Amino acid sequence: MENECIIKVENLQKVFKDFWLRPKTRAVDGISFSIKRGEVFGLLGPNGSGKSTTIKLLLGLLKPTAGKISVLGHEPTHTITKQRIGYLPELSYLYKYLTPRETLRYYAGLFGLRGKAAEERINKLIEQVGLSSAADRAVGEFSKGMARRVGLAQALLNDPEIVVLDEPTSGLDPIGRYDVKQLVKELAKQGKTVLLSSHLLSEIEDVCTSVIILSQGKIIAQGDLYKILADQNRVQLNIEGMDLSALPKIAEQISAAGGTYKAGHPRMPLEEYFLKELGKNK
Amino acid sequence: MGASILAVTKLSIKQSFKTCYAWLLLVLSVLCIVGVWGRGSEPDMMRQITLCWLPSAIVIIFSIGALWMGCSSMANDIEEKRFIGTAVAPVRKSSVWIGRWLGLMIASSIVLLVVFLFIGFCATITIGAERPREQLELLQTAKNRTSEEIYSEILLSASLDSGEEINQTSELRDKAIAEIRSQLAWQYFPVKPGSSRSWDFSLDGFGPKKNETILIKLAFLSNIGTTGGADGILKIYGLSSKVNAVEELVYEHALSSELRGNVLISVPFDKLSDSDTMRVVFENAEERAGGVGILVGYEESLQAFAPNGGFWLNLFYGYLMSLGILSIMAAMGITTGMQYSFPVAIFTALVVMLMFVIASGDAINQFETISDDGHNHGGEKKPALFTETIKASAQGVSKAVHYVTASFLEEEPMTKLGANQLIEKRRVGEWLVVSLVILPAILCSLGSFVLSRKEFK
């Protein structure tokens, strides 16, 4: 069941045409990949590489020029399949006159959620994305980051099997980014499949298990992230609680085995340090 | 499907109120009411202003609003990418259309209801809530008369006027008959001095109360088409279908030639309460040599109106018929909004609605042109195929539009409200079926199809 391919893309192409139906831009150029159930899959690439177009093709928002897409065994436009997908677009497009609670109620209605169950789910998500204090303010008054949080709650409203997140941390502060990463990890633990698109490498690196790297609409690398990044010629040792006077002996043994080494204290990622210091202040 | 329609409907209602659209309609309506308040001192003029012009102006404002709002709600959602959230949800495109339309209709109808209630309240204060009258059905009509017979009557009448026999060439005769058929069909209804003519009206289904009156409307024109009058007597008989029932004279009214043009006579209903048919007889008592008193215009010459229904019921019918217009406008706006960006969509919708109005107004003329063509081609050169095709297409559109809007156009609800005439229930039903069911269903199918083919970049 775990190895089941729930998204399968074969030779996918998308060519945007002009008014006279002449080919204008080849946004996606014959890509093929598959995503297994429970994977956190990263779509990586610079701006204009075709990440968002690929996602929109997978969601049925765009129609492919050529190629095949299967999502949960159906075409992306299949109405019932959409019930099992959650989507966070690259920018949060919300109705400014609605509050987050009203926004979520609207989307809950679209997904057929009603009554007490819907209200409980909405309250839980509002709390989860940290909008409890602003749940009844109009979205139009929100900062970009807060609007992003509403979008995130909207994407998770239907408890989807597949969560598609397009640049989920754009506009978020470091705490928000950290929360999103934790959320993605939590979703992965729950066995959900996450498709994450970003041009922020650290984001992908932290949470994804598999990636494809796109450039000009083509896949230039793909596979298991650990395998792609692992340097088979080097070994990393993280030692804790050792007397530093023992270090020359270890170095001697490395040299004797024909290896070279660099010693130093590992650096804490800035994000981790920032959150640690912020925690102290609180 | 129901849950998603409900969700979109609620969104649309919230949009109408939270974006101030509904409140703006209310403010504009208040401005209209304040603008005409107190104008017109004559009761008839007051009635016309309060129950015809005012609601007409308000319905026009609401219609433009419904078209604009329907258009902008969809087009802006798509353009500003807010629709993406809905497009990825398991929702049929038709549900989105229906939800949008329902929401807009509910919001508009709530505000319009408030406005109509206020208008009704104002009307009862200023002119009183008099029971509206319904036109009695004319049982014995002149419709069976041929245009040749009418021509002969006119000719005879003209001969009597001039005192000598008038002979026309066959060409002039044909032309005159064609003219009668196309423009003056059934309009001349001469009653010569010393002669009389009767009209039978059905009283079936009418229940005027005691002390109420039946209104008889006569239209006098002279034989040259100007406003005229005639000395004469108007007699009203009550006829009953009961066995051995006799024709009973219940009312008599002397008419003087000084009464010119449109003349209104009130006939007490008391003595007609047991009759199922009312016979109106006009006897021309003109004594001038060669003088002719003529009742002109078949449709307009003699009409009878009896109180029926209630003031508020009539206002409600007017309200329902107005909702039909809003429905079509909203439906048109939403459908074009699904296809184009807002500026293009609103332009398209306005052009379509304008064509709709022109085609509906022109339809009757088109019918007549078609029938005339059948008679008047003669030896004239036949028009080119292209011209014929264009003409046929225009006439086709015109006919279709007229067919769709016939029940509304023929009922003219605001005019009837202003004239204190009852709006016919059957016509209200027909119009609501067309405007709230058939047309929206067609536009919904079109809009949903367009939306399902659309890409969201």
PDB file of C-alpha atoms in Angstrom, chain B residues 59-328:
ATOM      1  CA  VAL B  59     -36.309  48.255 -11.400  1.00  0.00           C
ATOM      2  CA  ILE B  60     -34.037  49.760 -14.079  1.00  0.00           C
ATOM      3  CA  ILE B  61     -31.448  50.621 -11.389  1.00  0.00           C
ATOM      4  CA  PHE B  62     -31.719  47.127  -9.879  1.00  0.00           C
ATOM      5  CA  SER B  63     -31.453  45.513 -13.321  1.00  0.00           C
ATOM      6  CA  ILE B  64     -28.269  47.373 -14.186  1.00  0.00           C
ATOM      7  CA  GLY B  65     -26.989  46.490 -10.716  1.00  0.00           C
ATOM      8  CA  ALA B  66     -27.784  42.792 -11.163  1.00  0.00           C
ATOM      9  CA  LEU B  67     -26.065  42.714 -14.559  1.00  0.00           C
ATOM     10  CA  TRP B  68     -23.035  44.575 -13.206  1.00  0.00           C
ATOM     11  CA  MET B  69     -22.749  42.554 -10.018  1.00  0.00           C
ATOM     12  CA  GLY B  70     -23.272  39.199 -11.760  1.00  0.00           C
ATOM     13  CA  CYS B  71     -20.613  40.095 -14.262  1.00  0.00           C
ATOM     14  CA  SER B  72     -18.069  41.464 -11.820  1.00  0.00           C
ATOM     15  CA  SER B  73     -18.510  38.726  -9.227  1.00  0.00           C
ATOM     16  CA  MET B  74     -17.508  36.009 -11.691  1.00  0.00           C
ATOM     17  CA  ALA B  75     -15.092  37.888 -13.942  1.00  0.00           C
ATOM     18  CA  ASN B  76     -13.138  39.400 -11.041  1.00  0.00           C
ATOM     19  CA  ASP B  77     -13.009  36.094  -9.181  1.00  0.00           C
ATOM     20  CA  ILE B  78     -11.458  34.447 -12.211  1.00  0.00           C
ATOM     21  CA  GLU B  79      -9.178  37.348 -13.110  1.00  0.00           C
ATOM     22  CA  GLU B  80      -7.903  37.876  -9.568  1.00  0.00           C
ATOM     23  CA  LYS B  81      -7.460  34.096  -9.174  1.00  0.00           C
ATOM     24  CA  ARG B  82      -9.813  33.784  -6.218  1.00  0.00           C
ATOM     25  CA  PHE B  83     -11.731  31.231  -8.231  1.00  0.00           C
ATOM     26  CA  ILE B  84      -8.803  28.787  -8.026  1.00  0.00           C
ATOM     27  CA  GLY B  85      -9.892  27.774  -4.516  1.00  0.00           C
ATOM     28  CA  THR B  86     -13.328  26.870  -5.858  1.00  0.00           C
ATOM     29  CA  ALA B  87     -11.983  25.273  -9.049  1.00  0.00           C
ATOM     30  CA  VAL B  88      -9.895  22.739  -7.090  1.00  0.00           C
ATOM     31  CA  ALA B  89     -12.855  21.819  -4.874  1.00  0.00           C
ATOM     32  CA  PRO B  90     -15.185  18.955  -5.848  1.00  0.00           C
ATOM     33  CA  VAL B  91     -17.803  21.290  -7.246  1.00  0.00           C
ATOM     34  CA  ARG B  92     -19.665  21.176 -10.530  1.00  0.00           C
ATOM     35  CA  LYS B  93     -19.381  24.337 -12.569  1.00  0.00           C
ATOM     36  CA  SER B  94     -23.171  24.515 -12.797  1.00  0.00           C
ATOM     37  CA  SER B  95     -23.315  24.610  -8.973  1.00  0.00           C
ATOM     38  CA  VAL B  96     -21.103  27.687  -9.024  1.00  0.00           C
ATOM     39  CA  TRP B  97     -23.391  29.348 -11.580  1.00  0.00           C
ATOM     40  CA  ILE B  98     -26.571  28.448  -9.709  1.00  0.00           C
ATOM     41  CA  GLY B  99     -25.100  29.529  -6.361  1.00  0.00           C
ATOM     42  CA  ARG B 100     -23.972  32.872  -7.746  1.00  0.00           C
ATOM     43  CA  TRP B 101     -27.323  33.519  -9.397  1.00  0.00           C
ATOM     44  CA  LEU B 102     -29.334  32.441  -6.368  1.00  0.00           C
ATOM     45  CA  GLY B 103     -27.250  34.566  -4.017  1.00  0.00           C
ATOM     46  CA  LEU B 104     -27.557  37.637  -6.198  1.00  0.00           C
ATOM     47  CA  MET B 105     -31.278  37.073  -6.651  1.00  0.00           C
ATOM     48  CA  ILE B 106     -31.878  36.595  -2.924  1.00  0.00           C
ATOM     49  CA  ALA B 107     -29.935  39.748  -2.016  1.00  0.00           C
ATOM     50  CA  SER B 108     -31.607  41.820  -4.755  1.00  0.00           C
ATOM     51  CA  SER B 109     -35.079  40.482  -4.030  1.00  0.00           C
ATOM     52  CA  ILE B 110     -34.779  41.276  -0.310  1.00  0.00           C
ATOM     53  CA  VAL B 111     -33.849  44.892  -1.029  1.00  0.00           C
ATOM     54  CA  LEU B 112     -36.437  45.184  -3.814  1.00  0.00           C
ATOM     55  CA  LEU B 113     -39.114  43.791  -1.512  1.00  0.00           C
ATOM     56  CA  VAL B 114     -38.300  46.434   1.102  1.00  0.00           C
ATOM     57  CA  VAL B 115     -38.490  49.130  -1.588  1.00  0.00           C
ATOM     58  CA  PHE B 116     -41.792  47.839  -3.016  1.00  0.00           C
ATOM     59  CA  LEU B 117     -43.312  47.615   0.470  1.00  0.00           C
ATOM     60  CA  PHE B 118     -42.274  51.211   1.090  1.00  0.00           C
ATOM     61  CA  ILE B 119     -43.723  52.299  -2.270  1.00  0.00           C
ATOM     62  CA  GLY B 120     -46.952  50.486  -1.406  1.00  0.00           C
ATOM     63  CA  PHE B 121     -47.036  52.183   1.980  1.00  0.00           C
ATOM     64  CA  CYS B 122     -46.482  55.601   0.355  1.00  0.00           C
ATOM     65  CA  ALA B 123     -49.189  54.856  -2.235  1.00  0.00           C
ATOM     66  CA  THR B 124     -51.772  53.898   0.401  1.00  0.00           C
ATOM     67  CA  ILE B 125     -51.081  57.144   2.258  1.00  0.00           C
ATOM     68  CA  THR B 126     -51.199  59.430  -0.775  1.00  0.00           C
ATOM     69  CA  ILE B 127     -53.727  57.861  -3.115  1.00  0.00           C
ATOM     70  CA  GLY B 128     -55.345  55.124  -1.050  1.00  0.00           C
ATOM     71  CA  ALA B 129     -55.244  51.397  -1.606  1.00  0.00           C
ATOM     72  CA  GLU B 130     -58.125  51.255  -4.089  1.00  0.00           C
ATOM     73  CA  ARG B 131     -58.837  47.798  -5.460  1.00  0.00           C
ATOM     74  CA  PRO B 132     -57.226  47.405  -8.878  1.00  0.00           C
ATOM     75  CA  ARG B 133     -59.543  46.828 -11.795  1.00  0.00           C
ATOM     76  CA  GLU B 134     -59.320  44.032 -14.286  1.00  0.00           C
ATOM     77  CA  GLN B 135     -60.351  44.389 -17.889  1.00  0.00           C
ATOM     78  CA  LEU B 136     -63.467  42.389 -18.602  1.00  0.00           C
ATOM     79  CA  GLU B 137     -63.223  39.882 -21.403  1.00  0.00           C
ATOM     80  CA  LEU B 138     -64.946  41.053 -24.574  1.00  0.00           C
ATOM     81  CA  LEU B 139     -67.138  38.157 -25.680  1.00  0.00           C
ATOM     82  CA  GLN B 140     -68.596  39.495 -28.879  1.00  0.00           C
ATOM     83  CA  THR B 141     -65.765  40.917 -30.895  1.00  0.00           C
ATOM     84  CA  ALA B 142     -65.234  42.491 -34.256  1.00  0.00           C
ATOM     85  CA  LYS B 143     -62.285  40.255 -34.909  1.00  0.00           C
ATOM     86  CA  ASN B 144     -64.258  38.154 -37.354  1.00  0.00           C
ATOM     87  CA  ARG B 145     -64.812  41.078 -39.675  1.00  0.00           C
ATOM     88  CA  THR B 146     -62.660  41.120 -42.766  1.00  0.00           C
ATOM     89  CA  SER B 147     -60.615  44.119 -43.786  1.00  0.00           C
ATOM     90  CA  GLU B 148     -62.848  44.365 -46.888  1.00  0.00           C
ATOM     91  CA  GLU B 149     -65.887  44.821 -44.637  1.00  0.00           C
ATOM     92  CA  ILE B 150     -64.139  47.502 -42.622  1.00  0.00           C
ATOM     93  CA  TYR B 151     -63.115  49.224 -45.861  1.00  0.00           C
ATOM     94  CA  SER B 152     -66.731  49.190 -47.050  1.00  0.00           C
ATOM     95  CA  GLU B 153     -67.868  50.725 -43.756  1.00  0.00           C
ATOM     96  CA  ILE B 154     -65.294  53.500 -44.010  1.00  0.00           C
ATOM     97  CA  LEU B 155     -66.223  54.158 -47.608  1.00  0.00           C
ATOM     98  CA  LEU B 156     -69.920  54.239 -46.767  1.00  0.00           C
ATOM     99  CA  SER B 157     -69.227  56.572 -43.866  1.00  0.00           C
ATOM    100  CA  ALA B 158     -67.193  58.891 -46.110  1.00  0.00           C
ATOM    101  CA  SER B 159     -69.983  58.831 -48.755  1.00  0.00           C
ATOM    102  CA  LEU B 160     -72.526  59.821 -46.128  1.00  0.00           C
ATOM    103  CA  ASP B 161     -70.244  62.646 -45.029  1.00  0.00           C
ATOM    104  CA  SER B 162     -69.790  64.053 -48.497  1.00  0.00           C
ATOM    105  CA  GLY B 163     -73.349  63.277 -49.629  1.00  0.00           C
ATOM    106  CA  GLU B 164     -72.197  61.593 -52.829  1.00  0.00           C
ATOM    107  CA  GLU B 165     -71.079  58.111 -53.748  1.00  0.00           C
ATOM    108  CA  ILE B 166     -67.345  57.554 -53.726  1.00  0.00           C
ATOM    109  CA  ASN B 167     -65.891  55.249 -56.349  1.00  0.00           C
ATOM    110  CA  GLN B 168     -62.294  54.171 -56.035  1.00  0.00           C
ATOM    111  CA  THR B 169     -60.110  52.400 -58.582  1.00  0.00           C
ATOM    112  CA  SER B 170     -59.283  48.786 -57.788  1.00  0.00           C
ATOM    113  CA  GLU B 171     -55.647  49.784 -57.255  1.00  0.00           C
ATOM    114  CA  LEU B 172     -56.586  52.385 -54.624  1.00  0.00           C
ATOM    115  CA  ARG B 173     -59.014  49.946 -53.089  1.00  0.00           C
ATOM    116  CA  ASP B 174     -56.323  47.247 -52.741  1.00  0.00           C
ATOM    117  CA  LYS B 175     -53.929  49.765 -51.284  1.00  0.00           C
ATOM    118  CA  ALA B 176     -56.513  50.963 -48.775  1.00  0.00           C
ATOM    119  CA  ILE B 177     -57.358  47.415 -47.713  1.00  0.00           C
ATOM    120  CA  ALA B 178     -53.654  46.589 -47.337  1.00  0.00           C
ATOM    121  CA  GLU B 179     -53.289  49.710 -45.222  1.00  0.00           C
ATOM    122  CA  ILE B 180     -56.185  48.640 -43.022  1.00  0.00           C
ATOM    123  CA  ARG B 181     -54.655  45.207 -42.658  1.00  0.00           C
ATOM    124  CA  SER B 182     -51.196  46.387 -41.764  1.00  0.00           C
ATOM    125  CA  GLN B 183     -51.767  49.498 -39.697  1.00  0.00           C
ATOM    126  CA  LEU B 184     -55.365  50.186 -38.953  1.00  0.00           C
ATOM    127  CA  ALA B 185     -56.527  46.616 -38.706  1.00  0.00           C
ATOM    128  CA  TRP B 186     -59.751  46.424 -36.728  1.00  0.00           C
ATOM    129  CA  GLN B 187     -59.320  49.958 -35.464  1.00  0.00           C
ATOM    130  CA  TYR B 188     -62.247  51.768 -37.102  1.00  0.00           C
ATOM    131  CA  PHE B 189     -65.525  51.029 -35.498  1.00  0.00           C
ATOM    132  CA  PRO B 190     -68.055  53.532 -36.815  1.00  0.00           C
ATOM    133  CA  VAL B 191     -71.487  53.914 -35.303  1.00  0.00           C
ATOM    134  CA  LYS B 192     -73.543  55.995 -37.668  1.00  0.00           C
ATOM    135  CA  PRO B 193     -76.282  58.456 -36.559  1.00  0.00           C
ATOM    136  CA  GLY B 194     -79.431  56.612 -35.702  1.00  0.00           C
ATOM    137  CA  SER B 195     -77.657  53.294 -35.430  1.00  0.00           C
ATOM    138  CA  SER B 196     -76.311  51.406 -32.447  1.00  0.00           C
ATOM    139  CA  ARG B 197     -73.668  48.804 -31.642  1.00  0.00           C
ATOM    140  CA  SER B 198     -73.282  46.480 -28.701  1.00  0.00           C
ATOM    141  CA  TRP B 199     -70.432  44.878 -26.842  1.00  0.00           C
ATOM    142  CA  ASP B 200     -70.775  41.874 -24.540  1.00  0.00           C
ATOM    143  CA  PHE B 201     -68.419  41.471 -21.596  1.00  0.00           C
ATOM    144  CA  SER B 202     -68.011  38.438 -19.407  1.00  0.00           C
ATOM    145  CA  LEU B 203     -68.567  39.000 -15.693  1.00  0.00           C
ATOM    146  CA  ASP B 204     -67.495  35.459 -14.939  1.00  0.00           C
ATOM    147  CA  GLY B 205     -65.065  35.288 -12.024  1.00  0.00           C
ATOM    148  CA  PHE B 206     -65.483  38.913 -10.982  1.00  0.00           C
ATOM    149  CA  GLY B 207     -66.594  39.786  -7.544  1.00  0.00           C
ATOM    150  CA  PRO B 208     -66.908  43.540  -7.122  1.00  0.00           C
ATOM    151  CA  LYS B 209     -68.254  44.454  -3.732  1.00  0.00           C
ATOM    152  CA  LYS B 210     -71.432  46.419  -3.164  1.00  0.00           C
ATOM    153  CA  ASN B 211     -71.109  50.138  -3.856  1.00  0.00           C
ATOM    154  CA  GLU B 212     -68.263  49.454  -6.267  1.00  0.00           C
ATOM    155  CA  THR B 213     -68.513  50.357  -9.910  1.00  0.00           C
ATOM    156  CA  ILE B 214     -67.618  48.930 -13.258  1.00  0.00           C
ATOM    157  CA  LEU B 215     -65.711  51.429 -15.351  1.00  0.00           C
ATOM    158  CA  ILE B 216     -66.614  51.791 -19.029  1.00  0.00           C
ATOM    159  CA  LYS B 217     -64.034  53.513 -21.176  1.00  0.00           C
ATOM    160  CA  LEU B 218     -65.105  54.924 -24.540  1.00  0.00           C
ATOM    161  CA  ALA B 219     -62.788  56.466 -27.095  1.00  0.00           C
ATOM    162  CA  PHE B 220     -64.299  58.901 -29.584  1.00  0.00           C
ATOM    163  CA  LEU B 221     -62.561  59.927 -32.762  1.00  0.00           C
ATOM    164  CA  SER B 222     -64.024  61.815 -35.659  1.00  0.00           C
ATOM    165  CA  ASN B 223     -64.060  60.239 -39.085  1.00  0.00           C
ATOM    166  CA  ILE B 224     -60.887  62.099 -40.003  1.00  0.00           C
ATOM    167  CA  GLY B 225     -58.999  60.691 -37.041  1.00  0.00           C
ATOM    168  CA  THR B 226     -59.110  63.678 -34.706  1.00  0.00           C
ATOM    169  CA  THR B 227     -60.609  63.740 -31.236  1.00  0.00           C
ATOM    170  CA  GLY B 228     -64.356  63.684 -31.519  1.00  0.00           C
ATOM    171  CA  GLY B 229     -67.579  63.184 -29.652  1.00  0.00           C
ATOM    172  CA  ALA B 230     -71.183  62.178 -30.247  1.00  0.00           C
ATOM    173  CA  ASP B 231     -74.608  62.711 -28.767  1.00  0.00           C
ATOM    174  CA  GLY B 232     -75.927  59.369 -27.713  1.00  0.00           C
ATOM    175  CA  ILE B 233     -77.086  56.982 -25.039  1.00  0.00           C
ATOM    176  CA  LEU B 234     -75.086  54.301 -23.327  1.00  0.00           C
ATOM    177  CA  LYS B 235     -77.282  51.451 -22.106  1.00  0.00           C
ATOM    178  CA  ILE B 236     -76.104  48.662 -19.855  1.00  0.00           C
ATOM    179  CA  TYR B 237     -77.955  45.348 -19.792  1.00  0.00           C
ATOM    180  CA  GLY B 238     -77.414  42.405 -17.499  1.00  0.00           C
ATOM    181  CA  LEU B 239     -77.628  38.959 -19.101  1.00  0.00           C
ATOM    182  CA  SER B 240     -77.878  35.717 -17.216  1.00  0.00           C
ATOM    183  CA  SER B 241     -77.313  32.201 -18.496  1.00  0.00           C
ATOM    184  CA  LYS B 242     -80.150  30.982 -16.257  1.00  0.00           C
ATOM    185  CA  VAL B 243     -83.122  29.419 -18.070  1.00  0.00           C
ATOM    186  CA  ASN B 244     -85.847  31.943 -18.941  1.00  0.00           C
ATOM    187  CA  ALA B 245     -83.619  34.788 -17.811  1.00  0.00           C
ATOM    188  CA  VAL B 246     -84.386  38.049 -19.577  1.00  0.00           C
ATOM    189  CA  GLU B 247     -82.157  40.821 -20.740  1.00  0.00           C
ATOM    190  CA  GLU B 248     -82.566  43.519 -18.120  1.00  0.00           C
ATOM    191  CA  LEU B 249     -81.694  47.180 -18.576  1.00  0.00           C
ATOM    192  CA  VAL B 250     -79.780  48.105 -15.449  1.00  0.00           C
ATOM    193  CA  TYR B 251     -78.265  51.482 -16.309  1.00  0.00           C
ATOM    194  CA  GLU B 252     -78.631  54.285 -18.809  1.00  0.00           C
ATOM    195  CA  HIS B 253     -76.339  57.229 -19.390  1.00  0.00           C
ATOM    196  CA  ALA B 254     -76.765  60.154 -21.788  1.00  0.00           C
ATOM    197  CA  LEU B 255     -73.668  61.205 -23.694  1.00  0.00           C
ATOM    198  CA  SER B 256     -73.185  64.666 -25.072  1.00  0.00           C
ATOM    199  CA  SER B 257     -71.025  65.530 -28.067  1.00  0.00           C
ATOM    200  CA  GLU B 258     -69.221  67.915 -25.725  1.00  0.00           C
ATOM    201  CA  LEU B 259     -67.619  64.856 -24.147  1.00  0.00           C
ATOM    202  CA  ARG B 260     -64.715  64.367 -26.481  1.00  0.00           C
ATOM    203  CA  GLY B 261     -61.904  61.860 -26.760  1.00  0.00           C
ATOM    204  CA  ASN B 262     -61.654  59.341 -23.941  1.00  0.00           C
ATOM    205  CA  VAL B 263     -64.787  59.192 -21.797  1.00  0.00           C
ATOM    206  CA  LEU B 264     -65.047  57.243 -18.559  1.00  0.00           C
ATOM    207  CA  ILE B 265     -68.442  56.126 -17.253  1.00  0.00           C
ATOM    208  CA  SER B 266     -68.900  54.505 -13.842  1.00  0.00           C
ATOM    209  CA  VAL B 267     -71.661  51.911 -13.754  1.00  0.00           C
ATOM    210  CA  PRO B 268     -72.920  50.792 -10.323  1.00  0.00           C
ATOM    211  CA  PHE B 269     -72.336  47.095  -9.918  1.00  0.00           C
ATOM    212  CA  ASP B 270     -75.322  46.413  -7.657  1.00  0.00           C
ATOM    213  CA  LYS B 271     -77.779  45.451 -10.378  1.00  0.00           C
ATOM    214  CA  LEU B 272     -75.289  43.336 -12.280  1.00  0.00           C
ATOM    215  CA  SER B 273     -74.406  41.072  -9.391  1.00  0.00           C
ATOM    216  CA  ASP B 274     -76.743  38.278 -10.631  1.00  0.00           C
ATOM    217  CA  SER B 275     -75.636  38.529 -14.270  1.00  0.00           C
ATOM    218  CA  ASP B 276     -72.827  36.650 -15.882  1.00  0.00           C
ATOM    219  CA  THR B 277     -72.641  38.875 -18.959  1.00  0.00           C
ATOM    220  CA  MET B 278     -72.805  42.640 -19.292  1.00  0.00           C
ATOM    221  CA  ARG B 279     -74.047  44.095 -22.574  1.00  0.00           C
ATOM    222  CA  VAL B 280     -73.025  47.671 -23.379  1.00  0.00           C
ATOM    223  CA  VAL B 281     -75.071  49.342 -26.106  1.00  0.00           C
ATOM    224  CA  PHE B 282     -74.159  52.691 -27.631  1.00  0.00           C
ATOM    225  CA  GLU B 283     -76.930  54.419 -29.577  1.00  0.00           C
ATOM    226  CA  ASN B 284     -75.805  57.313 -31.744  1.00  0.00           C
ATOM    227  CA  ALA B 285     -78.380  60.101 -31.406  1.00  0.00           C
ATOM    228  CA  GLU B 286     -76.513  62.600 -33.576  1.00  0.00           C
ATOM    229  CA  GLU B 287     -79.017  64.748 -35.458  1.00  0.00           C
ATOM    230  CA  ARG B 288     -76.754  66.890 -37.584  1.00  0.00           C
ATOM    231  CA  ALA B 289     -77.237  66.270 -41.257  1.00  0.00           C
ATOM    232  CA  GLY B 290     -74.494  63.998 -42.422  1.00  0.00           C
ATOM    233  CA  GLY B 291     -72.900  64.119 -38.999  1.00  0.00           C
ATOM    234  CA  VAL B 292     -71.261  60.976 -37.729  1.00  0.00           C
ATOM    235  CA  GLY B 293     -70.283  59.982 -34.244  1.00  0.00           C
ATOM    236  CA  ILE B 294     -67.655  57.339 -34.411  1.00  0.00           C
ATOM    237  CA  LEU B 295     -66.201  55.090 -31.758  1.00  0.00           C
ATOM    238  CA  VAL B 296     -62.781  54.361 -32.993  1.00  0.00           C
ATOM    239  CA  GLY B 297     -60.199  51.715 -32.389  1.00  0.00           C
ATOM    240  CA  TYR B 298     -61.266  48.157 -31.803  1.00  0.00           C
ATOM    241  CA  GLU B 299     -58.897  47.567 -28.891  1.00  0.00           C
ATOM    242  CA  GLU B 300     -59.302  51.023 -27.402  1.00  0.00           C
ATOM    243  CA  SER B 301     -62.843  51.971 -28.365  1.00  0.00           C
ATOM    244  CA  LEU B 302     -64.777  50.365 -25.581  1.00  0.00           C
ATOM    245  CA  GLN B 303     -63.291  48.680 -22.587  1.00  0.00           C
ATOM    246  CA  ALA B 304     -64.822  47.679 -19.288  1.00  0.00           C
ATOM    247  CA  PHE B 305     -63.001  47.281 -15.988  1.00  0.00           C
ATOM    248  CA  ALA B 306     -64.268  45.731 -12.777  1.00  0.00           C
ATOM    249  CA  PRO B 307     -62.598  45.808  -9.340  1.00  0.00           C
ATOM    250  CA  ASN B 308     -60.779  42.564  -8.719  1.00  0.00           C
ATOM    251  CA  GLY B 309     -57.959  41.298  -6.509  1.00  0.00           C
ATOM    252  CA  GLY B 310     -56.329  43.547  -3.950  1.00  0.00           C
ATOM    253  CA  PHE B 311     -53.920  46.462  -4.032  1.00  0.00           C
ATOM    254  CA  TRP B 312     -51.138  44.611  -2.221  1.00  0.00           C
ATOM    255  CA  LEU B 313     -51.670  41.474  -4.303  1.00  0.00           C
ATOM    256  CA  ASN B 314     -51.315  43.549  -7.464  1.00  0.00           C
ATOM    257  CA  LEU B 315     -48.171  45.179  -6.115  1.00  0.00           C
ATOM    258  CA  PHE B 316     -46.841  41.719  -5.307  1.00  0.00           C
ATOM    259  CA  TYR B 317     -47.466  40.615  -8.900  1.00  0.00           C
ATOM    260  CA  GLY B 318     -45.573  43.699 -10.080  1.00  0.00           C
ATOM    261  CA  TYR B 319     -42.755  42.785  -7.708  1.00  0.00           C
ATOM    262  CA  LEU B 320     -42.636  39.201  -9.009  1.00  0.00           C
ATOM    263  CA  MET B 321     -42.524  40.375 -12.614  1.00  0.00           C
ATOM    264  CA  SER B 322     -39.707  42.768 -11.723  1.00  0.00           C
ATOM    265  CA  LEU B 323     -37.793  39.876 -10.172  1.00  0.00           C
ATOM    266  CA  GLY B 324     -38.000  38.151 -13.552  1.00  0.00           C
ATOM    267  CA  ILE B 325     -36.111  41.041 -15.151  1.00  0.00           C
ATOM    268  CA  LEU B 326     -33.467  40.981 -12.422  1.00  0.00           C
ATOM    269  CA  SER B 327     -33.125  37.230 -12.908  1.00  0.00           C
ATOM    270  CA  ILE B 328     -32.394  37.565 -16.621  1.00  0.00           C
TER     271      ILE B 328
END
